[in-house]
Tab-separated table of C-alpha atoms and ligand atoms in Angstrom:
chain	number	residue	atom	x	y	z
W	1483	MET	CA	-57.821	44.857	182.929
W	1484	SER	CA	-58.377	48.485	181.837
W	1485	ASN	CA	-57.222	51.984	182.788
W	1486	GLN	CA	-57.946	53.995	185.658
W	1487	LEU	CA	-60.340	57.036	185.926
W	1488	GLY	CA	-59.194	60.347	184.672
W	1489	ASP	CA	-58.683	62.731	187.939
W	1490	ALA	CA	-62.049	64.844	186.267
W	1491	LYS	CA	-64.240	61.836	185.972
W	1492	LYS	CA	-66.840	60.633	189.361
W	1493	LYS	CA	-65.559	58.239	191.273
W	1494	LEU	CA	-68.186	56.596	192.172
W	1495	ASN	CA	-68.973	55.276	195.476
W	1496	VAL	CA	-70.015	51.140	195.155
W	1497	ALA	CA	-71.081	49.398	197.874
W	1498	ILE	CA	-70.478	45.548	197.533
W	1499	VAL	CA	-72.664	43.026	199.483
W	1500	GLY	CA	-71.162	40.528	199.929
W	1501	GLY	CA	-67.201	39.886	200.403
W	1502	GLY	CA	-67.017	36.334	198.714
W	1503	LEU	CA	-64.750	34.976	196.188
W	1504	VAL	CA	-67.010	36.882	193.123
W	1505	GLY	CA	-67.369	39.973	195.701
W	1506	SER	CA	-63.994	40.517	196.693
W	1507	LEU	CA	-62.892	40.180	193.433
W	1508	GLU	CA	-65.244	42.998	192.104
W	1509	ALA	CA	-63.986	45.131	194.549
W	1510	LEU	CA	-60.087	44.380	193.301
W	1511	TYR	CA	-61.830	45.224	189.350
W	1512	LEU	CA	-63.540	48.284	190.552
W	1513	ALA	CA	-60.973	50.002	192.690
W	1514	LYS	CA	-58.562	49.572	190.350
W	1515	ARG	CA	-60.667	51.735	187.626
W	1516	GLY	CA	-60.251	54.688	190.528
W	1517	HIS	CA	-63.518	54.222	192.165
W	1518	ARG	CA	-64.419	53.998	196.032
W	1519	VAL	CA	-65.657	50.347	197.051
W	1520	SER	CA	-67.274	49.710	200.180
W	1521	LEU	CA	-67.261	46.181	200.808
W	1522	TYR	CA	-70.036	44.625	203.327
W	1523	GLU	CA	-69.771	40.887	204.054
W	1524	TYR	CA	-71.651	39.193	206.847
W	1525	ARG	CA	-69.272	36.950	208.054
W	1526	ASP	CA	-65.619	38.010	209.965
W	1527	ASP	CA	-62.876	37.927	208.494
W	1528	ILE	CA	-62.815	34.538	206.107
W	1529	ARG	CA	-59.145	34.609	207.384
W	1530	ASN	CA	-59.661	34.468	211.057
W	1531	THR	CA	-62.672	31.786	211.061
W	1532	PRO	CA	-61.971	28.283	210.507
W	1533	LEU	CA	-63.313	26.572	207.564
W	1534	ALA	CA	-67.105	26.258	207.154
W	1535	ARG	CA	-68.561	23.019	207.353
W	1536	GLY	CA	-71.236	22.608	204.216
W	1537	ARG	CA	-69.617	24.461	201.495
W	1538	SER	CA	-67.193	23.350	199.122
W	1539	ILE	CA	-63.552	23.385	200.291
W	1540	ASN	CA	-62.128	23.288	197.149
W	1541	LEU	CA	-63.083	24.359	193.447
W	1542	ALA	CA	-62.252	23.554	190.072
W	1543	LEU	CA	-60.660	26.408	188.314
W	1544	SER	CA	-61.095	26.525	184.522
W	1545	ILE	CA	-60.217	29.932	181.792
W	1546	ARG	CA	-62.982	31.967	183.095
W	1547	GLY	CA	-61.589	31.961	186.267
W	1548	ARG	CA	-57.751	32.262	185.253
W	1549	ARG	CA	-58.604	35.755	183.020
W	1550	ALA	CA	-60.146	37.461	186.111
W	1551	LEU	CA	-57.139	36.509	187.807
W	1552	LYS	CA	-54.968	37.907	185.522
W	1553	ASP	CA	-56.700	40.859	184.583
W	1554	VAL	CA	-56.202	41.555	188.946
W	1555	GLY	CA	-52.832	39.988	188.950
W	1556	LEU	CA	-53.015	36.936	190.844
W	1557	GLU	CA	-53.101	34.728	188.169
W	1558	ASP	CA	-49.973	33.361	188.693
W	1559	LEU	CA	-50.213	33.519	192.826
W	1560	MET	CA	-53.128	31.362	191.804
W	1561	ILE	CA	-52.065	28.464	189.688
W	1562	ASN	CA	-48.671	28.656	190.027
W	1563	GLN	CA	-47.872	29.176	193.562
W	1564	HIS	CA	-51.259	27.329	195.276
W	1565	GLY	CA	-53.277	25.186	192.102
W	1566	ILE	CA	-53.111	21.913	191.315
W	1567	PRO	CA	-53.771	20.846	187.828
W	1568	MET	CA	-55.703	19.039	186.660
W	1569	ARG	CA	-55.169	17.594	182.970
W	1570	ALA	CA	-57.998	14.313	183.421
W	1571	ARG	CA	-61.117	12.797	184.992
W	1572	MET	CA	-60.300	9.808	187.218
W	1573	ILE	CA	-63.535	6.977	186.661
W	1574	HIS	CA	-63.315	4.074	189.436
W	1575	ARG	CA	-65.061	1.474	188.617
W	1576	PRO	CA	-67.045	-0.102	191.369
W	1577	ASP	CA	-64.314	-3.574	191.700
W	1578	GLY	CA	-61.532	-0.521	192.195
W	1579	THR	CA	-59.777	-0.106	188.238
W	1580	THR	CA	-59.353	2.460	187.624
W	1581	TYR	CA	-59.121	4.612	184.132
W	1582	ALA	CA	-58.742	8.544	182.709
W	1583	MET	CA	-60.098	10.744	180.320
W	1584	PRO	CA	-57.770	13.617	179.453
W	1585	TYR	CA	-60.062	16.469	179.640
W	1586	ASP	CA	-57.815	18.196	176.861
W	1587	PRO	CA	-55.581	15.914	175.023
W	1588	ARG	CA	-54.407	17.789	171.741
W	1589	THR	CA	-54.322	21.358	173.524
W	1590	ASN	CA	-53.512	19.691	177.217
W	1591	GLN	CA	-55.460	22.309	178.498
W	1592	CYS	CA	-56.337	22.142	182.105
W	1593	ILE	CA	-58.358	22.935	185.382
W	1594	TYR	CA	-57.187	23.978	188.650
W	1595	SER	CA	-57.954	22.373	192.446
W	1596	VAL	CA	-57.795	26.355	194.811
W	1597	GLY	CA	-58.977	26.625	197.971
W	1598	ARG	CA	-62.064	27.904	198.768
W	1599	ASN	CA	-60.298	29.996	201.965
W	1600	TYR	CA	-57.004	30.417	200.123
W	1601	LEU	CA	-58.643	32.058	196.817
W	1602	ASN	CA	-60.802	34.331	199.665
W	1603	SER	CA	-58.244	35.375	201.034
W	1604	ILE	CA	-55.988	36.305	198.330
W	1605	LEU	CA	-59.144	38.563	196.769
W	1606	LEU	CA	-58.745	40.188	200.418
W	1607	LYS	CA	-55.400	40.403	201.066
W	1608	GLU	CA	-55.298	42.426	197.758
W	1609	SER	CA	-57.916	44.558	198.779
W	1610	GLU	CA	-55.937	46.284	201.509
W	1611	ASN	CA	-53.663	46.923	199.181
W	1612	LEU	CA	-55.389	49.835	197.146
W	1613	ASP	CA	-56.727	53.274	199.504
W	1614	ASN	CA	-60.352	52.876	197.617
W	1615	VAL	CA	-61.218	50.467	199.609
W	1616	GLU	CA	-62.928	49.869	203.014
W	1617	ARG	CA	-64.233	46.415	204.403
W	1618	TYR	CA	-67.648	45.810	206.413
W	1619	PHE	CA	-67.095	42.422	208.346
W	1620	ASN	CA	-69.493	41.693	210.397
W	1621	HIS	CA	-72.357	43.685	208.554
W	1622	LYS	CA	-75.612	42.436	207.680
W	1623	LEU	CA	-77.419	43.647	205.384
W	1624	VAL	CA	-81.329	43.393	206.289
W	1625	LYS	CA	-82.864	46.016	203.755
W	1626	SER	CA	-81.274	47.952	200.781
W	1627	ASN	CA	-84.245	51.244	198.546
W	1628	PHE	CA	-82.640	51.573	195.092
W	1629	LYS	CA	-84.384	54.672	194.735
W	1630	ASP	CA	-82.059	56.080	197.270
W	1631	GLY	CA	-79.123	53.613	197.028
W	1632	SER	CA	-79.561	53.496	200.566
W	1633	LEU	CA	-78.279	50.428	202.756
W	1634	THR	CA	-79.604	48.855	206.832
W	1635	PHE	CA	-76.993	46.880	208.051
W	1636	MET	CA	-77.238	44.789	210.903
W	1637	LYS	CA	-73.449	45.483	212.661
W	1638	MET	CA	-73.528	41.100	214.305
W	1639	ASP	CA	-70.891	41.943	216.662
W	1640	THR	CA	-73.315	44.667	218.765
W	1641	LYS	CA	-76.590	44.256	216.858
W	1642	GLU	CA	-76.503	47.897	215.816
W	1643	SER	CA	-77.980	49.064	213.059
W	1644	LEU	CA	-76.771	50.636	210.068
W	1645	GLN	CA	-77.319	53.227	207.267
W	1646	VAL	CA	-75.157	54.189	204.280
W	1647	ASN	CA	-75.564	55.700	201.550
W	1648	ALA	CA	-74.235	54.461	197.326
W	1649	ASP	CA	-74.119	55.597	193.977
W	1650	LEU	CA	-74.252	52.096	193.418
W	1651	ILE	CA	-75.411	48.942	195.225
W	1652	ILE	CA	-73.707	45.072	193.904
W	1653	GLY	CA	-74.869	42.215	195.180
W	1654	ALA	CA	-72.706	40.003	195.510
W	1655	ASP	CA	-74.413	38.436	198.388
W	1656	GLY	CA	-75.224	35.006	196.879
W	1657	ALA	CA	-77.520	31.797	196.981
W	1658	PHE	CA	-79.936	33.124	199.142
W	1659	SER	CA	-79.148	36.674	197.934
W	1660	THR	CA	-80.669	39.918	200.435
W	1661	VAL	CA	-80.451	42.652	196.834
W	1662	ARG	CA	-82.555	40.285	194.798
W	1663	LYS	CA	-85.219	39.177	197.563
W	1664	GLU	CA	-85.100	43.527	197.341
W	1665	MET	CA	-85.362	43.219	193.088
W	1666	MET	CA	-87.882	40.853	193.327
W	1667	LYS	CA	-90.487	43.837	194.325
W	1668	GLN	CA	-89.870	45.993	190.759
W	1669	PRO	CA	-91.635	45.128	187.720
W	1670	LEU	CA	-90.716	43.139	185.092
W	1671	PHE	CA	-88.482	41.121	187.109
W	1672	ASN	CA	-88.559	37.157	186.361
W	1673	PHE	CA	-87.487	34.550	188.729
W	1674	SER	CA	-87.053	31.340	189.085
W	1675	GLN	CA	-85.112	28.510	191.440
W	1676	GLN	CA	-85.244	24.769	191.603
W	1677	TYR	CA	-84.277	22.985	194.062
W	1678	ILE	CA	-82.367	19.446	193.376
W	1679	GLU	CA	-83.993	16.429	194.377
W	1680	HIS	CA	-80.140	15.535	194.955
W	1681	GLY	CA	-77.425	16.637	198.659
W	1682	TYR	CA	-74.298	16.441	198.610
W	1683	LEU	CA	-71.872	15.941	202.278
W	1684	GLU	CA	-67.958	16.342	202.128
W	1685	LEU	CA	-65.650	13.499	202.898
W	1686	CYS	CA	-62.079	13.745	202.721
W	1687	ILE	CA	-59.186	11.142	202.009
W	1688	PRO	CA	-56.356	12.595	204.011
W	1689	ALA	CA	-52.705	12.754	203.321
W	1690	ASP	CA	-50.681	9.191	203.608
W	1691	LYS	CA	-47.927	8.261	206.588
W	1692	ASP	CA	-45.239	10.271	204.524
W	1693	GLY	CA	-47.646	13.218	204.027
W	1694	GLY	CA	-47.857	12.727	200.779
W	1695	PHE	CA	-50.335	12.070	198.159
W	1696	GLN	CA	-53.114	8.219	198.707
W	1697	MET	CA	-54.530	8.191	194.888
W	1698	PRO	CA	-52.551	10.376	191.476
W	1699	PRO	CA	-53.320	13.978	192.138
W	1700	ASN	CA	-53.623	15.733	188.884
W	1701	TYR	CA	-56.692	14.202	188.220
W	1702	LEU	CA	-60.423	15.121	189.193
W	1703	HIS	CA	-61.382	11.568	190.935
W	1704	ILE	CA	-65.494	10.445	190.228
W	1705	TRP	CA	-67.188	7.842	191.155
W	1706	PRO	CA	-69.761	6.930	188.396
W	1707	ARG	CA	-72.847	4.981	189.891
W	1708	GLY	CA	-75.965	5.364	187.437
W	1709	ASN	CA	-78.300	7.735	190.648
W	1710	PHE	CA	-75.515	9.418	192.634
W	1711	MET	CA	-71.701	10.047	192.234
W	1712	MET	CA	-68.736	10.706	194.669
W	1713	ILE	CA	-65.881	12.728	193.559
W	1714	ALA	CA	-62.618	13.736	194.856
W	1715	LEU	CA	-60.352	17.516	194.489
W	1716	PRO	CA	-56.937	17.501	195.582
W	1717	ASN	CA	-55.583	19.927	198.158
W	1718	GLN	CA	-52.349	21.309	199.096
W	1719	ASP	CA	-51.629	19.996	201.603
W	1720	CYS	CA	-52.204	16.361	199.771
W	1721	SER	CA	-55.713	15.289	201.573
W	1722	TRP	CA	-59.036	15.060	199.361
W	1723	THR	CA	-62.013	16.453	199.781
W	1724	VAL	CA	-65.009	13.470	198.406
W	1725	THR	CA	-68.206	15.214	197.675
W	1726	LEU	CA	-71.009	12.367	198.192
W	1727	PHE	CA	-74.057	13.499	196.155
W	1728	MET	CA	-76.779	11.451	196.135
W	1729	PRO	CA	-80.485	11.949	196.723
W	1730	PHE	CA	-81.616	13.404	199.736
W	1731	LYS	CA	-83.284	9.687	200.399
W	1732	ASN	CA	-80.935	7.529	200.056
W	1733	PHE	CA	-79.029	10.079	202.647
W	1734	LYS	CA	-81.894	8.737	205.439
W	1735	GLU	CA	-81.546	5.109	204.641
W	1736	ILE	CA	-77.755	4.903	205.867
W	1737	ASN	CA	-78.268	4.863	209.312
W	1738	SER	CA	-76.398	2.984	210.697
W	1739	GLU	CA	-72.311	2.379	210.600
W	1740	GLY	CA	-73.097	-1.315	209.586
W	1741	LYS	CA	-75.459	0.494	206.553
W	1742	LEU	CA	-72.784	2.730	205.554
W	1743	LEU	CA	-69.979	0.435	205.071
W	1744	ASP	CA	-72.368	-1.963	203.152
W	1745	PHE	CA	-72.554	0.772	201.312
W	1746	PHE	CA	-69.430	1.976	200.343
W	1747	LYS	CA	-68.227	-1.789	200.487
W	1748	LYS	CA	-71.048	-2.572	197.737
W	1749	TYR	CA	-70.010	1.598	195.523
W	1750	PHE	CA	-66.701	2.909	196.420
W	1751	GLN	CA	-64.735	-0.468	197.508
W	1752	ASP	CA	-61.409	1.276	196.287
W	1753	SER	CA	-62.481	4.232	198.830
W	1754	ILE	CA	-62.502	2.908	201.797
W	1755	PRO	CA	-58.885	2.187	202.868
W	1756	LEU	CA	-58.269	5.743	201.737
W	1757	ILE	CA	-60.418	7.206	203.734
W	1758	GLY	CA	-60.387	4.992	206.953
W	1759	GLU	CA	-63.260	3.165	208.260
W	1760	LYS	CA	-63.715	5.049	211.696
W	1761	LYS	CA	-62.966	8.361	209.147
W	1762	LEU	CA	-65.429	7.581	207.140
W	1763	ILE	CA	-68.200	7.048	210.523
W	1764	GLU	CA	-66.994	9.783	211.854
W	1765	ASP	CA	-67.423	12.496	209.037
W	1766	PHE	CA	-70.476	10.827	207.574
W	1767	PHE	CA	-72.364	10.873	210.965
W	1768	GLY	CA	-71.044	14.576	211.466
W	1769	GLY	CA	-72.741	16.305	209.340
W	1770	SER	CA	-76.111	16.597	207.473
W	1771	PRO	CA	-76.616	16.614	202.893
W	1772	SER	CA	-76.200	20.365	201.536
W	1773	ALA	CA	-79.422	21.083	198.709
W	1774	LEU	CA	-78.460	22.196	196.031
W	1775	VAL	CA	-80.398	24.870	193.986
W	1776	ALA	CA	-80.491	26.488	190.748
W	1777	VAL	CA	-81.352	29.796	189.972
W	1778	LYS	CA	-81.993	31.745	187.109
W	1779	CYS	CA	-83.242	35.532	187.372
W	1780	ARG	CA	-83.600	38.798	185.278
W	1781	PRO	CA	-82.949	41.191	184.752
W	1782	TYR	CA	-79.793	41.684	186.786
W	1783	HIS	CA	-79.925	45.801	187.623
W	1784	VAL	CA	-82.488	48.414	188.248
W	1785	CYS	CA	-81.969	52.005	186.808
W	1786	ASP	CA	-78.387	53.091	187.175
W	1787	LYS	CA	-78.419	51.647	190.754
W	1788	ALA	CA	-78.541	47.905	191.807
W	1789	LEU	CA	-77.049	44.839	190.053
W	1790	LEU	CA	-76.835	41.697	191.054
W	1791	ILE	CA	-73.509	39.399	190.103
W	1792	GLY	CA	-72.378	36.301	190.734
W	1793	ASP	CA	-74.511	33.512	192.614
W	1794	ALA	CA	-77.020	35.885	193.646
W	1795	ALA	CA	-77.866	36.188	189.860
W	1796	HIS	CA	-77.186	32.901	188.648
W	1797	ALA	CA	-76.767	30.052	191.658
W	1798	VAL	CA	-75.669	27.067	189.754
W	1799	VAL	CA	-76.118	22.818	189.946
W	1800	PRO	CA	-72.049	22.770	191.254
W	1801	PHE	CA	-71.426	19.665	188.360
W	1802	TYR	CA	-70.027	21.705	185.127
W	1803	GLY	CA	-67.267	23.187	187.792
W	1804	GLN	CA	-67.759	26.768	186.495
W	1805	GLY	CA	-70.270	28.816	189.581
W	1806	MET	CA	-67.544	30.805	190.358
W	1807	ASN	CA	-65.926	31.112	187.089
W	1808	ALA	CA	-69.072	32.431	185.312
W	1809	GLY	CA	-69.107	34.212	188.660
W	1810	PHE	CA	-65.288	35.666	187.856
W	1811	GLU	CA	-66.366	35.862	184.111
W	1812	ASP	CA	-69.335	38.894	184.954
W	1813	CYS	CA	-67.095	40.748	186.901
W	1814	THR	CA	-64.712	40.756	183.996
W	1815	VAL	CA	-67.668	41.422	181.117
W	1816	LEU	CA	-68.421	44.131	183.586
W	1817	ASP	CA	-65.066	45.571	183.137
W	1818	ASN	CA	-65.181	45.568	179.650
W	1819	LEU	CA	-67.992	47.593	179.505
W	1820	PHE	CA	-67.035	50.166	181.736
W	1821	GLN	CA	-64.055	50.657	179.948
W	1822	LYS	CA	-66.460	50.803	176.520
W	1823	TYR	CA	-69.080	53.359	178.189
W	1824	ASP	CA	-66.335	55.254	179.513
W	1825	ASP	CA	-67.830	54.473	182.743
W	1826	ASP	CA	-71.796	55.135	182.524
W	1827	VAL	CA	-73.462	53.559	184.893
W	1828	ALA	CA	-76.257	53.311	183.625
W	1829	SER	CA	-75.179	51.722	179.911
W	1830	VAL	CA	-73.060	49.512	181.261
W	1831	LEU	CA	-75.703	48.028	184.333
W	1832	GLU	CA	-78.252	47.860	180.914
W	1833	GLU	CA	-75.507	46.340	178.718
W	1834	PHE	CA	-74.614	43.643	181.013
W	1835	SER	CA	-78.082	42.476	181.957
W	1836	ASN	CA	-78.848	42.263	178.048
W	1837	ALA	CA	-75.664	40.261	177.214
W	1838	ARG	CA	-75.725	38.600	180.379
W	1839	TRP	CA	-78.324	36.333	181.121
W	1840	ARG	CA	-78.008	33.793	177.755
W	1841	ASP	CA	-74.348	32.673	178.744
W	1842	ALA	CA	-75.947	32.323	182.667
W	1843	PHE	CA	-78.968	30.239	181.618
W	1844	ALA	CA	-76.561	28.232	179.196
W	1845	VAL	CA	-73.971	27.638	181.677
W	1846	SER	CA	-77.250	26.707	184.563
W	1847	ASP	CA	-78.383	23.885	182.362
W	1848	LEU	CA	-74.913	22.854	180.953
W	1849	ALA	CA	-74.517	22.242	184.826
W	1850	MET	CA	-77.897	19.763	184.856
W	1851	TYR	CA	-77.388	17.894	181.888
W	1852	ASN	CA	-73.597	17.405	183.889
W	1853	TYR	CA	-74.896	15.715	186.765
W	1854	ILE	CA	-76.456	12.903	184.621
W	1855	GLU	CA	-72.552	12.638	182.522
W	1856	MET	CA	-70.832	12.461	185.091
W	1857	ARG	CA	-72.598	10.227	187.660
W	1858	ASP	CA	-74.275	8.191	184.658
W	1859	LEU	CA	-72.673	9.008	181.567
W	1860	VAL	CA	-69.646	8.128	181.329
W	1861	ASN	CA	-69.985	4.480	182.166
W	1862	ARG	CA	-71.845	3.928	178.817
W	1863	PRO	CA	-69.665	2.596	175.948
W	1864	SER	CA	-69.925	5.847	173.839
W	1865	TYR	CA	-67.095	5.929	176.378
W	1866	ARG	CA	-64.674	3.771	175.133
W	1867	LEU	CA	-62.465	5.555	173.570
W	1868	ARG	CA	-60.756	5.124	176.944
W	1869	LYS	CA	-56.852	5.059	177.965
W	1870	SER	CA	-55.432	2.973	180.740
W	1871	VAL	CA	-53.814	4.869	183.393
W	1872	ASP	CA	-50.505	3.237	182.478
W	1873	ASP	CA	-50.975	4.790	179.086
W	1874	PHE	CA	-52.188	8.613	179.798
N	1042	FAD	P1	-70.884	33.436	197.953
N	1042	FAD	O1	-69.806	32.247	197.317
N	1042	FAD	O2	-72.453	32.717	198.475
N	1042	FAD	O3	-70.841	34.751	198.521
N	1042	FAD	C1	-71.765	34.887	198.946
N	1042	FAD	C2	-71.615	36.060	200.018
N	1042	FAD	O4	-71.875	37.135	200.511
N	1042	FAD	C3	-70.757	35.457	201.685
N	1042	FAD	O5	-69.721	36.017	201.974
N	1042	FAD	C4	-72.268	35.810	202.065
N	1042	FAD	O6	-71.427	35.837	203.442
N	1042	FAD	C5	-71.867	36.990	202.277
N	1042	FAD	N1	-73.312	37.500	202.629
N	1042	FAD	C6	-74.423	36.243	201.987
N	1042	FAD	N2	-76.424	37.563	202.753
N	1042	FAD	C7	-75.475	38.787	203.269
N	1042	FAD	C8	-75.622	39.330	203.081
N	1042	FAD	N3	-77.690	39.939	203.451
N	1042	FAD	N4	-75.243	40.926	204.409
N	1042	FAD	C9	-74.127	41.144	204.036
N	1042	FAD	N5	-73.543	39.353	203.399
N	1042	FAD	C10	-74.103	38.710	203.259
N	1042	FAD	N6	-67.678	27.171	191.424
N	1042	FAD	C11	-66.978	26.457	190.467
N	1042	FAD	O7	-66.477	27.454	189.813
N	1042	FAD	N7	-65.854	25.500	190.818
N	1042	FAD	C12	-66.067	24.560	190.924
N	1042	FAD	O8	-65.545	23.154	191.063
N	1042	FAD	C13	-66.956	24.196	192.574
N	1042	FAD	N8	-67.744	23.370	192.905
N	1042	FAD	C14	-68.570	23.684	193.242
N	1042	FAD	C15	-68.751	22.319	194.532
N	1042	FAD	C16	-70.070	23.013	195.833
N	1042	FAD	C17	-70.378	21.191	196.255
N	1042	FAD	C18	-70.538	23.693	195.745
N	1042	FAD	C19	-72.121	23.743	196.608
N	1042	FAD	C20	-70.419	25.236	194.709
N	1042	FAD	C21	-69.453	24.396	193.561
N	1042	FAD	N9	-68.928	25.731	192.469
N	1042	FAD	C22	-68.091	25.353	192.216
N	1042	FAD	C23	-70.513	27.584	192.913
N	1042	FAD	C24	-69.196	28.066	194.031
N	1042	FAD	O9	-69.376	27.780	195.293
N	1042	FAD	C25	-69.819	29.887	194.148
N	1042	FAD	O10	-70.837	30.085	192.260
N	1042	FAD	C26	-69.404	30.824	194.571
N	1042	FAD	O11	-68.509	29.852	195.888
N	1042	FAD	C27	-70.236	31.821	194.294
N	1042	FAD	O12	-69.581	33.052	194.743
N	1042	FAD	P2	-70.717	34.345	195.015
N	1042	FAD	O13	-69.544	34.943	195.516
N	1042	FAD	O14	-71.190	34.623	194.632
N	1042	FAD	O15	-70.981	33.728	196.514
């Protein structure tokens, strides 16, 4: 983490749009550099609201994300007090037998399962310890102007309009970014998005009757089945968030309880007693599959006035477990550039745009590829260098 601004230096007035994972982390980085940050979030404070269905409940945190959390002094809290290490993939065959594939047997590195709400909450809570961060929940950005740095918000509770000005506007407002929509009006701004034909639905394996894990916890469990797959990540309360990825047309075909149970008996037999038939039916028909989109765009900035980070700049499909991690890394890269250019915003934004897009495009392509690996290639003979669960 780089140094604070000296008293003589201009403190920027920064508006961050989006108080999700990346926006709330960026607020900490900028505030710790001495800038004044206003964080505007469309929804209510996540700490006061129950989890919205359809958004992943837990996430795999990797070294990129850990580095950023370390910079803002939160790595220990996340890793040692909350994160659950996942040291290997645990592959579930159709007959219910399993085997483990370690991520990094040489150096024993691993990824951590962390709760989205918890992570977002501790980032927001940490910002309350800094005098130069203001948080505005229930504020939806409707319009922005990069020439004069003005932003228009709608207050969701009163429907009043609010206009504010900022030296720098940072769009951390996710895959369907409103800041990015404004950028699309700029000449030479390139944009593409790709929906994949697969959607996802979240299910749950509850804790056992004694409150413990029903499966070995230090693994990312995968049921690869060729054109579709199911995965499970452990939660702090010993439950598992289970995510079924499958083409939308297959979701649609499973339109009765009988068909659902037949489908699970055929492909995910060992998961039925873990989830429980009743809960499986309730959760499957209680929700609807969500779409997955990948976004590529560039440049990420407009002069010294506006910047996109996180999913707003580069939403990726989730199969590489790197969307949030790459967004967190955006914040680390930015902080290094603020340090390098002594807080000269125009130089910082230009180099960020020029340097970052290649990495973002690469992560996006790897994530698309990794879906084929996770759901299919992992089962192929080239992966026969397997260790049994007992060996591992
Ligand atoms: P978001 O989390 O989308 O936050 C954007 C915020 O902006 C939201 O709070 C939203 O309310 C707010 N907002 C939107 N519009 C406006 C507006 N007009 N005005 C004000 N506020 C606005 N990544 C990983 O690294 N590891 C994983 O294991 C992983 N698993 C995933 C599993 C699934 C099923 C999915 C879908 C994604 C997964 N990801 C994972 C990706 C990760 O969720 C995203 O990359 C991450 O949430 C991006 O954070 P963000 O802050 O950029 O965007």
